[in-house]
mmCIF file of C-alpha atoms in Angstrom:
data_model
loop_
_atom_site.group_PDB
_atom_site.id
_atom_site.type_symbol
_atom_site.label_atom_id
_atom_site.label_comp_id
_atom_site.label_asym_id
_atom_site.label_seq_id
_atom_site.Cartn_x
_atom_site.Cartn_y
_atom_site.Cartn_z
ATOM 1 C CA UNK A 1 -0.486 -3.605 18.958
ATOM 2 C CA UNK A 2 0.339 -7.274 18.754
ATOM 3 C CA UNK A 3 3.241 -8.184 17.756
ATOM 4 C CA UNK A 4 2.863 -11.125 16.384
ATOM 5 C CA UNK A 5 0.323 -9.203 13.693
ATOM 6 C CA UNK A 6 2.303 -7.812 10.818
ATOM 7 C CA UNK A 7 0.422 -6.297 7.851
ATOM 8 C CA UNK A 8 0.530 -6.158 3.934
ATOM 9 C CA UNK A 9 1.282 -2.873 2.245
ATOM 10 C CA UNK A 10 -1.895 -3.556 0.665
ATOM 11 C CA UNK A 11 -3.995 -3.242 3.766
ATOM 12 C CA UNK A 12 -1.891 0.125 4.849
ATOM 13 C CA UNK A 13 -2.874 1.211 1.163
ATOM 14 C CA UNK A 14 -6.648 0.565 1.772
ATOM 15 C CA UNK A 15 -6.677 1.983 5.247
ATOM 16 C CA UNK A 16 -5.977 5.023 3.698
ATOM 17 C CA UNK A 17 -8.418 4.909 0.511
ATOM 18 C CA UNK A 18 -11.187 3.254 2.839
ATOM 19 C CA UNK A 19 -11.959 1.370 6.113
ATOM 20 C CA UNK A 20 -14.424 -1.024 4.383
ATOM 21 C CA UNK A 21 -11.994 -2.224 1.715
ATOM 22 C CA UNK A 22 -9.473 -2.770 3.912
ATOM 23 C CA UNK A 23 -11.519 -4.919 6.355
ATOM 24 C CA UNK A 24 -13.032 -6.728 2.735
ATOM 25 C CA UNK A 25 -9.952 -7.434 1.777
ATOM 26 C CA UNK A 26 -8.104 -8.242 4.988
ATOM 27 C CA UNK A 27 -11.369 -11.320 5.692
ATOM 28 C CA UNK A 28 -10.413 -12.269 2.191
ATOM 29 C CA UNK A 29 -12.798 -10.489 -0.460
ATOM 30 C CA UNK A 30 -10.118 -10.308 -3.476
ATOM 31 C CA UNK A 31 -11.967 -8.388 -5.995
ATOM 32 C CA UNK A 32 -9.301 -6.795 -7.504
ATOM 33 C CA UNK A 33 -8.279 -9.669 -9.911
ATOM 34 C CA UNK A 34 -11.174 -8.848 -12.229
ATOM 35 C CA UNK A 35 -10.284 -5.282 -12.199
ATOM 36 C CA UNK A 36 -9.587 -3.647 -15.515
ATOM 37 C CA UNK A 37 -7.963 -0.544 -13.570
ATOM 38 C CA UNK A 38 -6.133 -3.131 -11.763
ATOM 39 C CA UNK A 39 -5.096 -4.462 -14.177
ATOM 40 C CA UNK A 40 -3.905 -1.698 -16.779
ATOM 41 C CA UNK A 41 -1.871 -0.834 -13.105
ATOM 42 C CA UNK A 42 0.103 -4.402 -13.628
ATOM 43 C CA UNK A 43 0.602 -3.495 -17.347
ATOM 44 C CA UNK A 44 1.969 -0.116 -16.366
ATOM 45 C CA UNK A 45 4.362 -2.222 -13.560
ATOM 46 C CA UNK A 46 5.358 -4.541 -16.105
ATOM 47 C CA UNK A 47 6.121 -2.393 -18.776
ATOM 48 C CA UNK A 48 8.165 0.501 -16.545
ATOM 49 C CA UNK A 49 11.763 -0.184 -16.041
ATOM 50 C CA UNK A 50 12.081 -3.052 -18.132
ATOM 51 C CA UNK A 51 15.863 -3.815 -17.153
ATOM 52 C CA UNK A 52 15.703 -4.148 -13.941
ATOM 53 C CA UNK A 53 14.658 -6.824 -11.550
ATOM 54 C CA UNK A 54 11.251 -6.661 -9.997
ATOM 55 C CA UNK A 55 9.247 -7.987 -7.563
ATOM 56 C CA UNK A 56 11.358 -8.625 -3.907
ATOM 57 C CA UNK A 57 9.104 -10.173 -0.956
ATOM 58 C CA UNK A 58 10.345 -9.703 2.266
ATOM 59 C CA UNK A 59 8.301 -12.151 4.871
ATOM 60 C CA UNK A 60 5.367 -12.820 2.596
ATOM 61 C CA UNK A 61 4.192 -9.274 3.824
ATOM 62 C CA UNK A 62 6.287 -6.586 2.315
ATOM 63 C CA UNK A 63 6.126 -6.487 -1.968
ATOM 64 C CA UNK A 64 8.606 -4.142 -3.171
ATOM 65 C CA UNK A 65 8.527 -3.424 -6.754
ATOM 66 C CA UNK A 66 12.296 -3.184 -7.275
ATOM 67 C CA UNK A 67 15.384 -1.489 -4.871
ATOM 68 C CA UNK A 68 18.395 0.041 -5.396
ATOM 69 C CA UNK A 69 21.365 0.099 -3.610
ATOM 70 C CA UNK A 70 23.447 3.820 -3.935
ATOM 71 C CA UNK A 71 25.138 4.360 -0.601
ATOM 72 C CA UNK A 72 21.560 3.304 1.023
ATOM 73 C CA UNK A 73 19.301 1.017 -0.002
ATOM 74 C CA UNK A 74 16.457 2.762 -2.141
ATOM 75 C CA UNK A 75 12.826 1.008 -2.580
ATOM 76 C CA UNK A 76 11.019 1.700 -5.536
ATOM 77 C CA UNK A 77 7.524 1.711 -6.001
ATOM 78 C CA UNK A 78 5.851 1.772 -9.400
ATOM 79 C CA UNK A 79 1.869 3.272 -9.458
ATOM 80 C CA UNK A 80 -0.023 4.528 -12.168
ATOM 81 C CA UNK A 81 -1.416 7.658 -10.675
ATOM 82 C CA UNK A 82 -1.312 10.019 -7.969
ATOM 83 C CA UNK A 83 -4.718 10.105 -7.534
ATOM 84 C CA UNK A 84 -4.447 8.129 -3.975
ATOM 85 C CA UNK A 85 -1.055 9.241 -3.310
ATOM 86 C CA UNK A 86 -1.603 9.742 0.125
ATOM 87 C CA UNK A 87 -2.103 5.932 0.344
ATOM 88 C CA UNK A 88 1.432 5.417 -1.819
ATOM 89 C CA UNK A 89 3.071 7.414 0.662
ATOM 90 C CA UNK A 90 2.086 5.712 3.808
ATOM 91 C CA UNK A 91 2.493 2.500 1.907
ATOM 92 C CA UNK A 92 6.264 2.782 1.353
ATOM 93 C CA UNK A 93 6.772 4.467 4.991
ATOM 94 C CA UNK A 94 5.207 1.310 6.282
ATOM 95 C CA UNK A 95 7.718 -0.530 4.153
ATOM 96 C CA UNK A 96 10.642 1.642 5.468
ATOM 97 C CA UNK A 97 9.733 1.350 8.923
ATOM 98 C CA UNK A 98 8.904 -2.273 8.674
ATOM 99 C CA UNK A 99 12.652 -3.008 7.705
ATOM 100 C CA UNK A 100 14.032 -0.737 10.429
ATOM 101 C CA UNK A 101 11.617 -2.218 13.370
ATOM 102 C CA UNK A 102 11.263 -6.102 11.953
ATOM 103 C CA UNK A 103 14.756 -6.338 10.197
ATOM 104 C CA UNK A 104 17.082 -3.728 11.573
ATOM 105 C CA UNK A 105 17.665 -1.839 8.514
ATOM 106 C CA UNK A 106 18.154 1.541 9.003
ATOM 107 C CA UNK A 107 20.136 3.431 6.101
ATOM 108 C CA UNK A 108 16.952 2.961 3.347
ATOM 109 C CA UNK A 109 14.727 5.738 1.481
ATOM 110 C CA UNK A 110 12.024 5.280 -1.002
ATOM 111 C CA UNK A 111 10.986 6.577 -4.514
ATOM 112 C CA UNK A 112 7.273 6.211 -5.264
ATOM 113 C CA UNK A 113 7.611 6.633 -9.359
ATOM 114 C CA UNK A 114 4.375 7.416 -11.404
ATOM 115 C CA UNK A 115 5.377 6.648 -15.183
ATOM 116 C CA UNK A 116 2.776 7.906 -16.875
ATOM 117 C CA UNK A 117 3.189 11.873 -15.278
ATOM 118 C CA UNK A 118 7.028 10.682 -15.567
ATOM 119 C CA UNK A 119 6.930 11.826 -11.701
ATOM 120 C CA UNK A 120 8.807 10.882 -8.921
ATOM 121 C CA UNK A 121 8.354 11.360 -4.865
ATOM 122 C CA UNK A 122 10.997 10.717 -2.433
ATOM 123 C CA UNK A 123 10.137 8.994 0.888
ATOM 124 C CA UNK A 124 11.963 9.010 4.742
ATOM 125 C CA UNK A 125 11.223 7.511 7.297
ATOM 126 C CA UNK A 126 11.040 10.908 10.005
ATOM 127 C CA UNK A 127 9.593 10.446 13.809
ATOM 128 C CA UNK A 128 6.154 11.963 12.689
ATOM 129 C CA UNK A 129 5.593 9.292 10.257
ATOM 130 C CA UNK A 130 6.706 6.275 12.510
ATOM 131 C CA UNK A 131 3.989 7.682 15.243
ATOM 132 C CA UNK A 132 1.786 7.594 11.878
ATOM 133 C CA UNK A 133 2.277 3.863 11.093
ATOM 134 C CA UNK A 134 1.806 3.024 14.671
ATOM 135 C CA UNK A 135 -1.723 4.550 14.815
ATOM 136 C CA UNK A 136 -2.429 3.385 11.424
ATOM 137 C CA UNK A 137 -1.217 -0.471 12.481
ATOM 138 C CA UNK A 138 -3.310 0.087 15.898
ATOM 139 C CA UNK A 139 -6.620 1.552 13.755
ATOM 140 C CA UNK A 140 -6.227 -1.510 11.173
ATOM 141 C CA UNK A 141 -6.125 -3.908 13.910
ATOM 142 C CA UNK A 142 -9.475 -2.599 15.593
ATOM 143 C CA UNK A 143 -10.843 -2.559 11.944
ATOM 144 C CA UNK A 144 -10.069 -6.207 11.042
ATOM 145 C CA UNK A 145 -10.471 -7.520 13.802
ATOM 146 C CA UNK A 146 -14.177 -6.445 13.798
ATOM 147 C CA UNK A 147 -16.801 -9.170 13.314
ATOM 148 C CA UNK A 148 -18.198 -7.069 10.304
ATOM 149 C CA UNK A 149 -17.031 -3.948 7.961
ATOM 150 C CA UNK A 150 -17.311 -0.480 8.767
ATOM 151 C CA UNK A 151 -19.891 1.486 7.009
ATOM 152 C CA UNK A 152 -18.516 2.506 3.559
ATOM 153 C CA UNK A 153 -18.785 5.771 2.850
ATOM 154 C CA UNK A 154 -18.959 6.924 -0.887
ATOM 155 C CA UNK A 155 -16.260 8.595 -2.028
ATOM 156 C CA UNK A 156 -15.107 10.572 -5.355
ATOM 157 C CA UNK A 157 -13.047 7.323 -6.434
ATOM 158 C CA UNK A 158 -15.574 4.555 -5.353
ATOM 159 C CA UNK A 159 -17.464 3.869 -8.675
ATOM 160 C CA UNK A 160 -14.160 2.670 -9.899
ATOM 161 C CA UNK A 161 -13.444 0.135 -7.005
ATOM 162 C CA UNK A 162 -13.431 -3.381 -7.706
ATOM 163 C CA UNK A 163 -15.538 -3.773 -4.318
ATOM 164 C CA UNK A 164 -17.856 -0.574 -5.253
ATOM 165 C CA UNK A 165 -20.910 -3.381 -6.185
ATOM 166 C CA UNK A 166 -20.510 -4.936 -2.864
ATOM 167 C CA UNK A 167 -21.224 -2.065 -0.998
ATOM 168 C CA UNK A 168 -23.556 0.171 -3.047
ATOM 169 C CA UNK A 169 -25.650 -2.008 -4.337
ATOM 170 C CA UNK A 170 -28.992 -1.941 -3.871
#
């Protein structure tokens, strides 16, 4: 994998929930801004620990929603529900082992909180999911750097996309 290419969270997110969003997205097809689900997501963000300071960027790739610092430093993200939590997960891993492999940080966790289920899932960064990231970084590479999207295949969750018009439509 190139070094030099470093992804979003976002696009770790979508390689997960689907190939063709992630490429969409990644050649710049921002649908998401006219999202209602989107944006009822952002209200749920907003309005979730209200006294404490959101929003860190780390190399204008990595958007944490808040951390923490206990005796390690803790990274918080904020979803509204589980429903693609397989996504979350990998999400935050790629955001733990971006600041051990790009910034040296070793001691952090992460806490991936769903407010409205008042539910919370803990995150570490173990050797299985660091092998994980790398294939995932290696897979989104091939995938973006493709002249066109994949296929998209329709899933249980599509018809809710903010991209589900651009690739189902007739």
């Amino acid at each position: 994998i190139d070094s030099e290419m470093v992804f979003t969270g976002t696009q770790i997110a979508y390689y997960i929930v689907c190939p063709t969003k992630l490429w969409l997205f990644s050649h710049y097809a921002t649908m998401e801004q006219d999202s209602d689900l989107v944006n009822f997501g952002r209200l749920i963000h907003e309005d979730s620990f209200k006294h404490i300071k959101k929003n860190f960027i780390i190399d204008q790739k990595i958007a944490i929603d808040f951390i923490r610092k206990v005796d390690k430093l803790i990274l918080h993200e904020i979803k509204k529900s589980g429903k693609l939590e397989e996504a979350h997960v990998m999400q935050l891993t790629y955001y733990l082992y971006y600041l051990k492999n790009n910034k040296g940080i070793k001691n952090v966790e992460g806490v991936i909180s769903y407010p409205t289920k008042r539910e919370a899932v803990k995150i570490s960064l173990t050797i299985e999911k660091e092998r994980k990231i790398n294939e995932i970084l290696k897979e989104i590479e091939k995938i973006i750097s493709s002249p066109k999207p994949p296929k998209p295949e329709k899933k249980k969750y599509c018809r809710k996309c903010a991209y589900y018009e651009f690739c189902f439509s007739e």
